[in-house]
mmCIF file of C-alpha atoms in Angstrom:
data_model
loop_
_atom_site.group_PDB
_atom_site.id
_atom_site.type_symbol
_atom_site.label_atom_id
_atom_site.label_comp_id
_atom_site.label_asym_id
_atom_site.label_seq_id
_atom_site.Cartn_x
_atom_site.Cartn_y
_atom_site.Cartn_z
ATOM 1 C CA MET Q 1 0.000 0.000 0.000
ATOM 2 C CA LYS Q 2 2.842 2.379 0.828
ATOM 3 C CA THR Q 3 4.402 1.648 -2.557
ATOM 4 C CA GLU Q 4 1.171 2.480 -4.381
ATOM 5 C CA GLN Q 5 0.657 5.626 -2.330
ATOM 6 C CA GLY Q 6 4.167 6.753 -3.221
ATOM 7 C CA ARG Q 7 3.580 5.934 -6.884
ATOM 8 C CA GLY Q 8 0.359 7.946 -6.852
ATOM 9 C CA ILE Q 9 2.102 10.947 -5.308
ATOM 10 C CA ILE Q 10 4.837 10.770 -7.975
ATOM 11 C CA PHE Q 11 2.320 10.485 -10.822
ATOM 12 C CA TYR Q 12 0.227 13.356 -9.514
ATOM 13 C CA SER Q 13 3.210 15.612 -8.769
ATOM 14 C CA LEU Q 14 4.863 15.128 -12.174
ATOM 15 C CA THR Q 15 1.511 15.720 -13.892
ATOM 16 C CA ILE Q 16 1.003 18.994 -12.032
ATOM 17 C CA ILE Q 17 4.580 20.143 -12.742
ATOM 18 C CA SER Q 18 4.288 19.389 -16.456
ATOM 19 C CA MET Q 19 0.869 21.052 -16.760
ATOM 20 C CA ALA Q 20 1.912 24.131 -14.759
ATOM 21 C CA PHE Q 21 5.133 24.740 -16.690
ATOM 22 C CA PHE Q 22 3.589 24.019 -20.100
ATOM 23 C CA PHE Q 23 2.914 27.736 -20.664
ATOM 24 C CA VAL Q 24 5.964 29.049 -18.807
ATOM 25 C CA SER Q 25 8.882 26.744 -19.615
ATOM 26 C CA GLY Q 26 8.442 24.138 -22.324
ATOM 27 C CA GLU Q 27 11.697 22.446 -21.378
ATOM 28 C CA ILE Q 28 10.692 21.839 -17.754
ATOM 29 C CA SER Q 29 7.226 20.701 -18.839
ATOM 30 C CA ARG Q 30 8.618 18.202 -21.366
ATOM 31 C CA ASN Q 31 11.227 16.853 -18.947
ATOM 32 C CA ALA Q 32 8.571 16.251 -16.283
ATOM 33 C CA TYR Q 33 6.381 14.552 -18.884
ATOM 34 C CA TYR Q 34 9.193 12.276 -20.065
ATOM 35 C CA MET Q 35 10.025 11.342 -16.475
ATOM 36 C CA LEU Q 36 6.372 10.422 -16.002
ATOM 37 C CA THR Q 37 6.330 8.314 -19.185
ATOM 38 C CA TYR Q 38 9.484 6.407 -18.226
ATOM 39 C CA ILE Q 39 8.106 5.617 -14.768
ATOM 40 C CA SER Q 40 4.840 4.584 -16.414
ATOM 41 C CA PHE Q 41 6.569 2.264 -18.872
ATOM 42 C CA PHE Q 42 8.382 0.380 -16.117
ATOM 43 C CA SER Q 43 5.197 0.332 -14.030
ATOM 44 C CA PHE Q 44 3.340 -1.086 -17.037
ATOM 45 C CA ALA Q 45 5.969 -3.815 -17.487
ATOM 46 C CA TRP Q 46 5.768 -4.638 -13.770
ATOM 47 C CA LEU Q 47 1.960 -4.804 -13.915
ATOM 48 C CA VAL Q 48 1.970 -7.178 -16.888
ATOM 49 C CA TRP Q 49 4.577 -9.389 -15.194
ATOM 50 C CA ARG Q 50 2.692 -9.390 -11.878
ATOM 51 C CA GLU Q 51 -0.809 -9.938 -13.243
ATOM 52 C CA LYS Q 52 0.115 -12.051 -16.287
ATOM 53 C CA LYS Q 53 -2.664 -10.173 -18.006
ATOM 54 C CA LEU Q 54 -3.148 -7.079 -20.135
ATOM 55 C CA TYR Q 55 -6.354 -5.176 -19.424
ATOM 56 C CA PHE Q 56 -8.224 -3.336 -22.164
ATOM 57 C CA TYR Q 57 -9.133 0.336 -21.769
ATOM 58 C CA TRP Q 58 -10.504 2.415 -24.617
ATOM 59 C CA ILE Q 59 -8.566 5.642 -24.173
ATOM 60 C CA PRO Q 60 -5.038 4.208 -23.681
ATOM 61 C CA THR Q 61 -5.631 1.913 -26.670
ATOM 62 C CA LEU Q 62 -6.846 4.748 -28.900
ATOM 63 C CA VAL Q 63 -3.963 6.983 -27.778
ATOM 64 C CA LEU Q 64 -1.474 4.223 -28.622
ATOM 65 C CA LEU Q 65 -3.028 3.639 -32.050
ATOM 66 C CA LEU Q 66 -3.159 7.373 -32.784
ATOM 67 C CA GLY Q 67 0.486 7.837 -31.816
ATOM 68 C CA LEU Q 68 1.536 4.822 -33.884
ATOM 69 C CA SER Q 69 -0.401 6.044 -36.934
ATOM 70 C CA LYS Q 70 1.426 9.394 -36.845
ATOM 71 C CA TRP Q 71 4.848 7.979 -35.993
ATOM 72 C CA VAL Q 72 4.764 5.128 -38.525
ATOM 73 C CA TRP Q 73 3.635 7.506 -41.260
ATOM 74 C CA ALA Q 74 6.472 9.923 -40.394
ATOM 75 C CA ILE Q 75 9.221 7.301 -40.573
ATOM 76 C CA THR Q 76 7.915 5.474 -43.665
ATOM 77 C CA THR Q 77 7.181 8.399 -46.012
ATOM 78 C CA ILE Q 78 9.772 10.427 -47.876
ATOM 79 C CA ASN Q 79 9.318 14.181 -47.680
ATOM 80 C CA HIS Q 80 12.110 16.035 -49.469
ATOM 81 C CA GLN Q 81 10.230 19.315 -49.846
ATOM 82 C CA LEU Q 82 8.377 19.367 -46.518
ATOM 83 C CA PRO Q 83 10.491 17.424 -43.981
ATOM 84 C CA LEU Q 84 9.211 19.578 -41.077
ATOM 85 C CA ILE Q 85 5.743 18.021 -41.306
ATOM 86 C CA ALA Q 86 7.135 14.509 -40.876
ATOM 87 C CA GLU Q 87 9.324 15.745 -38.015
ATOM 88 C CA HIS Q 88 6.313 17.234 -36.228
ATOM 89 C CA TYR Q 89 4.306 14.028 -36.511
ATOM 90 C CA LYS Q 90 7.288 11.900 -35.551
ATOM 91 C CA ILE Q 91 7.664 13.825 -32.282
ATOM 92 C CA SER Q 92 3.965 14.142 -31.477
ATOM 93 C CA GLY Q 93 3.438 10.456 -32.347
ATOM 94 C CA LYS Q 94 6.281 9.377 -30.065
ATOM 95 C CA ARG Q 95 4.891 11.442 -27.191
ATOM 96 C CA MET Q 96 1.442 9.925 -27.631
ATOM 97 C CA ILE Q 97 2.865 6.397 -27.700
ATOM 98 C CA LEU Q 98 4.673 7.069 -24.424
ATOM 99 C CA GLY Q 99 1.580 8.784 -23.040
ATOM 100 C CA ALA Q 100 -0.488 5.638 -23.644
ATOM 101 C CA PHE Q 101 1.523 3.900 -20.898
ATOM 102 C CA VAL Q 102 0.802 6.799 -18.540
ATOM 103 C CA ILE Q 103 -2.952 6.622 -19.133
ATOM 104 C CA TYR Q 104 -2.972 2.819 -18.808
ATOM 105 C CA CYS Q 105 -1.198 2.965 -15.444
ATOM 106 C CA VAL Q 106 -3.562 5.687 -14.220
ATOM 107 C CA TYR Q 107 -6.579 3.566 -15.155
ATOM 108 C CA ARG Q 108 -5.135 0.419 -13.622
ATOM 109 C CA LEU Q 109 -3.536 1.773 -10.451
ATOM 110 C CA SER Q 110 -5.285 4.985 -9.395
ATOM 111 C CA PRO Q 111 -8.188 3.216 -7.609
ATOM 112 C CA GLU Q 112 -5.545 1.977 -5.148
ATOM 113 C CA TRP Q 113 -4.028 5.401 -4.529
ATOM 114 C CA ARG Q 114 -4.769 7.569 -1.526
ATOM 115 C CA LEU Q 115 -3.391 11.029 -2.196
ATOM 116 C CA PRO Q 116 -2.914 13.413 0.750
ATOM 117 C CA ALA Q 117 -5.623 16.069 0.706
ATOM 118 C CA ARG Q 118 -3.005 18.780 1.181
ATOM 119 C CA LEU Q 119 -1.145 17.621 -1.950
ATOM 120 C CA VAL Q 120 -4.289 17.867 -4.082
ATOM 121 C CA GLN Q 121 -5.045 21.306 -2.647
ATOM 122 C CA VAL Q 122 -1.504 22.529 -3.340
ATOM 123 C CA GLY Q 123 -1.690 21.132 -6.870
ATOM 124 C CA THR Q 124 -4.901 23.039 -7.516
ATOM 125 C CA LEU Q 125 -3.418 26.255 -6.175
ATOM 126 C CA ILE Q 126 -0.375 25.776 -8.413
ATOM 127 C CA LEU Q 127 -2.676 25.565 -11.430
ATOM 128 C CA CYS Q 128 -4.430 28.747 -10.253
ATOM 129 C CA LEU Q 129 -1.085 30.505 -9.911
ATOM 130 C CA THR Q 130 -0.176 29.364 -13.414
ATOM 131 C CA ILE Q 131 -3.354 30.978 -14.771
ATOM 132 C CA PHE Q 132 -2.444 34.329 -13.172
ATOM 133 C CA VAL Q 133 1.224 34.206 -14.244
ATOM 134 C CA VAL Q 134 0.381 33.337 -17.846
ATOM 135 C CA ALA Q 135 -2.317 36.030 -17.922
ATOM 136 C CA CYS Q 136 0.114 38.679 -16.640
ATOM 137 C CA ILE Q 137 2.764 37.655 -19.189
ATOM 138 C CA GLY Q 138 0.232 37.680 -22.033
ATOM 139 C CA ILE Q 139 -1.278 41.040 -21.112
ATOM 140 C CA GLU Q 140 2.186 42.560 -20.738
ATOM 141 C CA GLN Q 141 3.086 41.359 -24.235
ATOM 142 C CA VAL Q 142 -0.008 43.021 -25.659
ATOM 143 C CA ILE Q 143 0.701 46.305 -23.861
ATOM 144 C CA HIS Q 144 4.326 46.489 -25.032
ATOM 145 C CA THR Q 145 4.062 45.021 -28.531
ATOM 146 C CA GLY Q 146 0.408 45.471 -29.492
ATOM 147 C CA GLU Q 147 0.462 41.930 -30.905
ATOM 148 C CA ARG Q 148 -1.620 38.939 -29.919
ATOM 149 C CA PRO Q 149 0.201 36.925 -27.208
ATOM 150 C CA LYS Q 150 1.267 33.463 -28.313
ATOM 151 C CA ILE Q 151 1.371 32.002 -24.762
ATOM 152 C CA ASN Q 152 4.469 29.884 -25.250
ATOM 153 C CA SER Q 153 3.351 28.614 -28.649
ATOM 154 C CA ASP Q 154 4.144 29.153 -32.311
ATOM 155 C CA ALA Q 155 0.757 30.784 -32.835
ATOM 156 C CA ALA Q 156 -1.680 32.757 -30.722
ATOM 157 C CA THR Q 157 -4.482 30.320 -31.579
ATOM 158 C CA SER Q 158 -2.684 27.159 -30.394
ATOM 159 C CA GLY Q 159 -1.717 28.799 -27.117
ATOM 160 C CA ALA Q 160 -5.277 30.048 -26.556
ATOM 161 C CA TYR Q 161 -6.714 26.580 -27.202
ATOM 162 C CA MET Q 162 -4.553 24.869 -24.594
ATOM 163 C CA PHE Q 163 -4.973 27.766 -22.145
ATOM 164 C CA THR Q 164 -8.736 27.269 -22.397
ATOM 165 C CA VAL Q 165 -8.298 23.621 -21.446
ATOM 166 C CA LEU Q 166 -6.024 24.560 -18.520
ATOM 167 C CA SER Q 167 -8.528 27.116 -17.271
ATOM 168 C CA LEU Q 168 -11.441 24.664 -17.412
ATOM 169 C CA VAL Q 169 -9.566 21.937 -15.534
ATOM 170 C CA THR Q 170 -8.421 24.475 -12.923
ATOM 171 C CA LEU Q 171 -11.946 25.761 -12.378
ATOM 172 C CA TRP Q 172 -13.244 22.213 -11.976
ATOM 173 C CA SER Q 173 -10.460 21.433 -9.495
ATOM 174 C CA LEU Q 174 -11.312 24.483 -7.389
ATOM 175 C CA ARG Q 175 -14.925 23.387 -7.041
ATOM 176 C CA ARG Q 176 -14.004 19.813 -6.177
ATOM 177 C CA VAL Q 177 -11.078 20.411 -3.818
ATOM 178 C CA PHE Q 178 -12.486 23.469 -2.021
ATOM 179 C CA PRO Q 179 -16.258 22.805 -1.988
ATOM 180 C CA ARG Q 180 -16.961 25.322 0.785
ATOM 181 C CA HIS Q 181 -14.622 28.140 -0.189
ATOM 182 C CA TYR Q 182 -14.247 27.880 -3.942
ATOM 183 C CA ALA Q 183 -16.572 30.687 -5.090
ATOM 184 C CA ALA Q 184 -14.328 33.760 -4.851
ATOM 185 C CA PRO Q 185 -11.124 32.228 -6.322
ATOM 186 C CA TYR Q 186 -13.235 30.366 -8.874
ATOM 187 C CA PHE Q 187 -14.827 33.439 -10.409
ATOM 188 C CA ILE Q 188 -11.680 35.553 -10.159
ATOM 189 C CA THR Q 189 -9.819 32.838 -12.063
ATOM 190 C CA LEU Q 190 -12.654 32.683 -14.572
ATOM 191 C CA VAL Q 191 -12.526 36.433 -15.257
ATOM 192 C CA VAL Q 192 -8.716 36.511 -15.495
ATOM 193 C CA SER Q 193 -8.849 33.645 -17.994
ATOM 194 C CA PHE Q 194 -11.489 35.416 -20.053
ATOM 195 C CA ILE Q 195 -9.440 38.626 -20.166
ATOM 196 C CA LEU Q 196 -6.390 36.765 -21.473
ATOM 197 C CA LEU Q 197 -8.421 34.936 -24.113
ATOM 198 C CA GLY Q 198 -9.906 38.277 -25.072
ATOM 199 C CA VAL Q 199 -6.530 39.838 -25.794
ATOM 200 C CA THR Q 200 -5.469 36.765 -27.801
ATOM 201 C CA GLN Q 201 -8.471 37.544 -30.066
ATOM 202 C CA THR Q 202 -8.925 33.824 -30.724
ATOM 203 C CA ARG Q 203 -12.573 33.729 -31.708
ATOM 204 C CA SER Q 204 -13.283 30.034 -31.236
ATOM 205 C CA ALA Q 205 -11.700 30.017 -27.761
ATOM 206 C CA ILE Q 206 -13.560 33.188 -26.742
ATOM 207 C CA LEU Q 207 -16.892 31.739 -27.905
ATOM 208 C CA LEU Q 208 -16.463 28.422 -26.112
ATOM 209 C CA PHE Q 209 -15.203 29.978 -22.900
ATOM 210 C CA SER Q 210 -17.945 32.629 -22.933
ATOM 211 C CA LEU Q 211 -20.605 29.929 -23.102
ATOM 212 C CA PHE Q 212 -18.931 28.156 -20.199
ATOM 213 C CA CYS Q 213 -18.765 31.390 -18.175
ATOM 214 C CA ILE Q 214 -22.465 32.102 -18.673
ATOM 215 C CA ALA Q 215 -23.496 28.534 -17.825
ATOM 216 C CA SER Q 216 -21.244 28.479 -14.771
ATOM 217 C CA MET Q 217 -22.541 31.770 -13.367
ATOM 218 C CA LEU Q 218 -26.168 30.840 -13.955
ATOM 219 C CA HIS Q 219 -25.656 27.460 -12.306
ATOM 220 C CA HIS Q 220 -24.053 29.047 -9.250
ATOM 221 C CA ILE Q 221 -26.814 31.648 -8.886
ATOM 222 C CA VAL Q 222 -29.567 29.034 -9.228
ATOM 223 C CA THR Q 223 -27.990 26.611 -6.748
ATOM 224 C CA THR Q 224 -27.078 29.281 -4.165
ATOM 225 C CA PRO Q 225 -29.776 29.548 -1.458
ATOM 226 C CA GLY Q 226 -31.775 32.634 -0.440
ATOM 227 C CA ARG Q 227 -29.968 35.813 0.553
ATOM 228 C CA SER Q 228 -26.604 34.546 -0.648
ATOM 229 C CA ARG Q 229 -27.999 34.455 -4.175
ATOM 230 C CA LEU Q 230 -28.451 38.244 -4.201
ATOM 231 C CA ILE Q 231 -24.965 38.765 -2.787
ATOM 232 C CA TRP Q 232 -23.371 36.614 -5.471
ATOM 233 C CA LEU Q 233 -25.462 38.224 -8.170
ATOM 234 C CA GLY Q 234 -24.015 41.579 -7.083
ATOM 235 C CA ILE Q 235 -20.484 40.153 -7.043
ATOM 236 C CA PHE Q 236 -20.897 38.695 -10.538
ATOM 237 C CA SER Q 237 -22.185 42.018 -11.818
ATOM 238 C CA ALA Q 238 -19.183 43.829 -10.332
ATOM 239 C CA ILE Q 239 -16.778 41.291 -11.823
ATOM 240 C CA LEU Q 240 -18.492 41.587 -15.193
ATOM 241 C CA LEU Q 241 -18.219 45.377 -15.189
ATOM 242 C CA THR Q 242 -14.567 45.173 -14.145
ATOM 243 C CA SER Q 243 -13.733 42.740 -16.921
ATOM 244 C CA ILE Q 244 -15.551 44.877 -19.503
ATOM 245 C CA PHE Q 245 -13.636 47.936 -18.300
ATOM 246 C CA SER Q 246 -10.352 46.023 -18.427
ATOM 247 C CA LEU Q 247 -11.035 44.928 -21.976
ATOM 248 C CA SER Q 248 -12.231 48.341 -23.176
ATOM 249 C CA LYS Q 249 -8.849 49.236 -24.653
ATOM 250 C CA TYR Q 250 -8.942 46.159 -26.876
ATOM 251 C CA SER Q 251 -12.705 45.811 -27.277
ATOM 252 C CA ASP Q 252 -12.746 47.347 -30.758
ATOM 253 C CA GLN Q 253 -10.229 44.806 -32.039
ATOM 254 C CA LEU Q 254 -12.030 41.956 -30.284
ATOM 255 C CA PHE Q 255 -15.512 42.852 -31.523
ATOM 256 C CA ASP Q 256 -14.148 43.503 -35.009
ATOM 257 C CA ARG Q 257 -12.776 39.963 -35.131
ATOM 258 C CA VAL Q 258 -16.073 38.531 -33.915
ATOM 259 C CA GLU Q 259 -18.025 40.596 -36.453
ATOM 260 C CA THR Q 260 -15.753 39.512 -39.299
ATOM 261 C CA VAL Q 261 -16.949 35.906 -38.909
ATOM 262 C CA LYS Q 262 -20.333 36.794 -40.397
ATOM 263 C CA THR Q 263 -18.716 38.975 -43.054
ATOM 264 C CA GLU Q 264 -16.248 36.260 -44.074
ATOM 265 C CA VAL Q 265 -18.993 33.646 -44.423
ATOM 266 C CA GLN Q 266 -20.988 36.039 -46.620
ATOM 267 C CA GLN Q 267 -17.908 36.768 -48.747
ATOM 268 C CA TYR Q 268 -17.198 33.069 -49.197
ATOM 269 C CA SER Q 269 -20.835 32.409 -50.169
ATOM 270 C CA ALA Q 270 -20.544 35.222 -52.728
ATOM 271 C CA GLY Q 271 -17.504 33.548 -54.292
ATOM 272 C CA ASP Q 272 -14.716 35.431 -52.503
ATOM 273 C CA PRO Q 273 -12.501 32.874 -50.658
ATOM 274 C CA SER Q 274 -9.792 35.390 -49.638
ATOM 275 C CA THR Q 275 -10.718 35.329 -45.918
ATOM 276 C CA SER Q 276 -9.682 33.343 -42.855
ATOM 277 C CA ILE Q 277 -12.827 31.215 -42.949
ATOM 278 C CA GLY Q 278 -12.694 30.984 -46.724
ATOM 279 C CA GLY Q 279 -9.127 29.758 -46.452
ATOM 280 C CA ARG Q 280 -10.182 27.012 -44.046
ATOM 281 C CA PHE Q 281 -13.076 25.909 -46.260
ATOM 282 C CA GLY Q 282 -10.694 25.753 -49.209
ATOM 283 C CA MET Q 283 -8.095 23.726 -47.284
ATOM 284 C CA TRP Q 284 -10.722 21.237 -46.113
ATOM 285 C CA GLN Q 285 -12.056 20.725 -49.607
ATOM 286 C CA ALA Q 286 -8.595 20.398 -51.101
ATOM 287 C CA GLY Q 287 -7.508 17.994 -48.356
ATOM 288 C CA LEU Q 288 -10.523 15.743 -48.860
ATOM 289 C CA TRP Q 289 -9.925 15.710 -52.599
ATOM 290 C CA ALA Q 290 -6.291 14.726 -52.013
ATOM 291 C CA PHE Q 291 -7.529 11.880 -49.807
ATOM 292 C CA THR Q 292 -9.721 10.530 -52.610
ATOM 293 C CA GLN Q 293 -6.638 10.423 -54.846
ATOM 294 C CA HIS Q 294 -4.588 8.476 -52.271
ATOM 295 C CA PRO Q 295 -7.025 6.731 -49.908
ATOM 296 C CA TRP Q 296 -4.288 4.675 -48.249
ATOM 297 C CA GLY Q 297 -2.073 7.634 -47.432
ATOM 298 C CA GLN Q 298 0.607 9.734 -49.054
ATOM 299 C CA SER Q 299 3.616 11.889 -48.289
ATOM 300 C CA ALA Q 300 3.354 15.540 -47.337
ATOM 301 C CA ASP Q 301 5.083 16.421 -50.617
ATOM 302 C CA THR Q 302 2.433 14.608 -52.656
ATOM 303 C CA ARG Q 303 -0.400 16.011 -50.588
ATOM 304 C CA SER Q 304 0.913 19.530 -51.151
ATOM 305 C CA LEU Q 305 0.976 19.019 -54.928
ATOM 306 C CA GLU Q 306 -2.502 17.465 -54.983
ATOM 307 C CA THR Q 307 -4.134 20.163 -52.851
ATOM 308 C CA LYS Q 308 -2.521 23.012 -54.773
ATOM 309 C CA GLU Q 309 -3.667 21.429 -58.017
ATOM 310 C CA TRP Q 310 -7.242 21.413 -56.688
ATOM 311 C CA LEU Q 311 -6.971 25.026 -55.528
ATOM 312 C CA ASP Q 312 -5.514 26.131 -58.870
ATOM 313 C CA LYS Q 313 -8.468 24.546 -60.627
ATOM 314 C CA HIS Q 314 -11.353 25.459 -58.280
ATOM 315 C CA GLN Q 315 -10.254 28.400 -56.095
ATOM 316 C CA PRO Q 316 -7.298 30.152 -57.736
ATOM 317 C CA LYS Q 317 -7.904 33.324 -55.695
ATOM 318 C CA ASN Q 318 -7.788 31.537 -52.346
ATOM 319 C CA GLU Q 319 -4.332 32.783 -51.355
ATOM 320 C CA ILE Q 320 -4.756 31.979 -47.642
ATOM 321 C CA ALA Q 321 -5.484 28.326 -48.394
ATOM 322 C CA TYR Q 322 -2.667 28.172 -50.951
ATOM 323 C CA LEU Q 323 -0.085 29.496 -48.481
ATOM 324 C CA ASN Q 324 -1.148 27.365 -45.497
ATOM 325 C CA ILE Q 325 -2.087 24.047 -47.092
ATOM 326 C CA GLN Q 326 1.567 23.041 -47.309
ATOM 327 C CA TYR Q 327 1.696 22.835 -43.494
ATOM 328 C CA HIS Q 328 -1.650 21.316 -42.531
ATOM 329 C CA THR Q 329 -5.334 21.458 -43.419
ATOM 330 C CA HIS Q 330 -6.584 23.206 -40.240
ATOM 331 C CA ASN Q 331 -8.752 20.211 -39.346
ATOM 332 C CA ASP Q 332 -7.432 17.105 -37.607
ATOM 333 C CA LEU Q 333 -9.852 14.722 -39.308
ATOM 334 C CA VAL Q 334 -9.129 16.047 -42.798
ATOM 335 C CA GLU Q 335 -5.433 16.147 -41.936
ATOM 336 C CA SER Q 336 -5.381 12.503 -40.850
ATOM 337 C CA PHE Q 337 -7.374 11.242 -43.819
ATOM 338 C CA SER Q 338 -5.310 13.241 -46.330
ATOM 339 C CA LEU Q 339 -1.926 12.054 -44.986
ATOM 340 C CA GLN Q 340 -2.422 8.733 -43.161
ATOM 341 C CA GLY Q 341 -5.315 7.597 -45.320
ATOM 342 C CA ILE Q 342 -8.339 5.545 -44.279
ATOM 343 C CA VAL Q 343 -6.618 3.831 -41.357
ATOM 344 C CA GLY Q 344 -5.195 7.027 -39.857
ATOM 345 C CA GLY Q 345 -8.421 8.933 -40.413
ATOM 346 C CA MET Q 346 -10.554 6.265 -38.766
ATOM 347 C CA ILE Q 347 -8.207 6.116 -35.770
ATOM 348 C CA MET Q 348 -8.452 9.893 -35.386
ATOM 349 C CA LEU Q 349 -12.241 9.680 -35.592
ATOM 350 C CA GLY Q 350 -12.252 6.830 -33.076
ATOM 351 C CA PHE Q 351 -10.128 8.859 -30.685
ATOM 352 C CA PHE Q 352 -12.569 11.783 -30.817
ATOM 353 C CA LEU Q 353 -15.534 9.470 -30.255
ATOM 354 C CA GLY Q 354 -13.690 7.858 -27.351
ATOM 355 C CA LEU Q 355 -13.046 11.217 -25.704
ATOM 356 C CA LEU Q 356 -16.706 12.099 -26.053
ATOM 357 C CA LEU Q 357 -18.349 8.779 -25.135
ATOM 358 C CA VAL Q 358 -16.092 7.284 -22.455
ATOM 359 C CA PRO Q 359 -16.990 10.010 -19.894
ATOM 360 C CA LEU Q 360 -20.700 9.313 -20.439
ATOM 361 C CA PHE Q 361 -20.788 5.530 -20.134
ATOM 362 C CA GLY Q 362 -19.301 2.841 -17.968
ATOM 363 C CA LYS Q 363 -19.604 1.835 -14.335
ATOM 364 C CA SER Q 364 -18.697 5.320 -13.120
ATOM 365 C CA PRO Q 365 -19.382 8.131 -15.631
ATOM 366 C CA ARG Q 366 -16.815 10.922 -15.473
ATOM 367 C CA TYR Q 367 -18.663 13.935 -16.816
ATOM 368 C CA GLU Q 368 -15.817 16.292 -15.863
ATOM 369 C CA ALA Q 369 -13.722 14.769 -18.659
ATOM 370 C CA LEU Q 370 -16.095 16.475 -21.113
ATOM 371 C CA LEU Q 371 -14.365 19.716 -20.097
ATOM 372 C CA LEU Q 372 -11.415 18.299 -22.039
ATOM 373 C CA ALA Q 373 -13.227 16.322 -24.728
ATOM 374 C CA ILE Q 374 -15.495 19.106 -25.982
ATOM 375 C CA PRO Q 375 -12.740 21.769 -26.383
ATOM 376 C CA VAL Q 376 -10.320 19.305 -28.021
ATOM 377 C CA ILE Q 377 -12.876 18.146 -30.585
ATOM 378 C CA TYR Q 378 -14.212 21.665 -31.137
ATOM 379 C CA PHE Q 379 -10.773 23.215 -31.669
ATOM 380 C CA SER Q 380 -9.637 20.311 -33.861
ATOM 381 C CA MET Q 381 -12.414 21.046 -36.314
ATOM 382 C CA GLY Q 382 -10.894 24.446 -37.129
ATOM 383 C CA ASP Q 383 -7.203 23.734 -36.564
ATOM 384 C CA SER Q 384 -4.740 20.836 -36.407
ATOM 385 C CA GLN Q 385 -3.993 20.218 -32.737
ATOM 386 C CA PHE Q 386 -2.140 16.957 -33.327
ATOM 387 C CA TYR Q 387 0.249 18.482 -35.835
ATOM 388 C CA ASN Q 388 1.497 20.619 -32.961
ATOM 389 C CA ARG Q 389 4.279 18.811 -31.088
ATOM 390 C CA GLU Q 390 3.220 20.146 -27.670
ATOM 391 C CA SER Q 391 -0.583 20.044 -27.593
ATOM 392 C CA PRO Q 392 -1.019 16.218 -27.747
ATOM 393 C CA TYR Q 393 0.962 15.485 -24.611
ATOM 394 C CA PHE Q 394 -0.762 18.303 -22.721
ATOM 395 C CA ILE Q 395 -4.128 16.818 -23.669
ATOM 396 C CA LEU Q 396 -3.016 13.431 -22.315
ATOM 397 C CA LEU Q 397 -1.797 15.020 -19.089
ATOM 398 C CA VAL Q 398 -5.173 16.651 -18.511
ATOM 399 C CA TRP Q 399 -7.026 13.388 -19.180
ATOM 400 C CA GLY Q 400 -4.773 11.585 -16.707
ATOM 401 C CA TYR Q 401 -5.275 14.389 -14.188
ATOM 402 C CA PHE Q 402 -9.059 14.060 -14.405
ATOM 403 C CA MET Q 403 -8.850 10.302 -13.941
ATOM 404 C CA MET Q 404 -6.496 10.556 -10.966
ATOM 405 C CA THR Q 405 -8.395 13.308 -9.195
ATOM 406 C CA GLN Q 406 -11.817 11.770 -9.725
ATOM 407 C CA GLN Q 407 -10.956 8.154 -8.931
ATOM 408 C CA VAL Q 408 -8.806 8.853 -5.920
ATOM 409 C CA LYS Q 409 -10.594 9.226 -2.588
ATOM 410 C CA THR Q 410 -8.653 12.011 -0.946
ATOM 411 C CA GLU Q 411 -8.829 12.610 2.783
ATOM 412 C CA HIS Q 412 -10.718 15.827 2.022
ATOM 413 C CA SER Q 413 -13.327 14.167 -0.157
ATOM 414 C CA ARG Q 414 -13.828 11.266 2.284
ATOM 415 C CA HIS Q 415 -14.448 13.771 5.032
ATOM 416 C CA HIS Q 416 -17.313 15.315 3.033
ATOM 417 C CA ASP Q 417 -18.819 12.061 1.703
#
């Protein structure tokens, strides 16, 4: 029992370290993740030797297959013109393969773990601190440069997507770990997160997080009894006014970007594809056409030629699609089908379905995991999260964190059961 308790503490601690440093120091985050994967691999080998049996779990299996599909494609295709694409998928595939051992061990061992309540509380506070640090860094970048903060990522959008996931898991942790005293830090964290997403001007992240904010506030007001309901309604109103005031300097840019969505759709419908949305539509269509030409997969070089040929023929004015299609198709399903073919595309689809359905069914539904599943699937429909070398392992960390925190009976949670 002491061995398993120690293992649980190590798993939890390395997960928190890697998640917390993901937006601050990529090197520390990756090193903590690799340490966790190595420990998991040896734990997996020990489990198989001890039990003489390999248990089946949907998510670890799908993660392993997804990682293998990317990694095998990267090492078996020849990409003279676009070697960076293969390099990205080689790294992200390797990290997912290693991550499959982490998730398997969490599923198999976490019911035996008994984490100290203080450790879980400290871990949650570390995630809260990360939110505030990243927000301060991002806002400072905007003030000094006037550019959208990238939040330790190659693009502002990718950073905003993963920050949204971090914020949602942190908010959930606050409610679970501090059930009596979560309200004030919860809504302060929520507003700080919204302000940072606002200055990133990432429309999809702002929309998703706004819906979550509204639902969360309404739920809290409805479930709060009597006089306290009026008090919290006043607090929420004050927070809302403060956040609007804080965003006033950038509100014109933010609302302009939101308004352009409707304009871009109208332009595309009128035959003008030279917009951000038009570029995405063009890349999706070109990627699907390339898939029909090579249903069992192809190299990035070939895909680039095929998609550009389609664009030249059908949308010659779609410059945004033409410039970006050589990197990825801005949709993980289209990306997988167009490069890894039927097998890779079906594995990607299966992974998304697994993320969505596993939390809803089984002996003990884990609805909190939808706070990861919904954003990942939603963002992957307008971008390629699994082309990014960093995002896949962060997604796996968050899934493991949910499983550990929900399955483990902490001293705190036992006291309130």
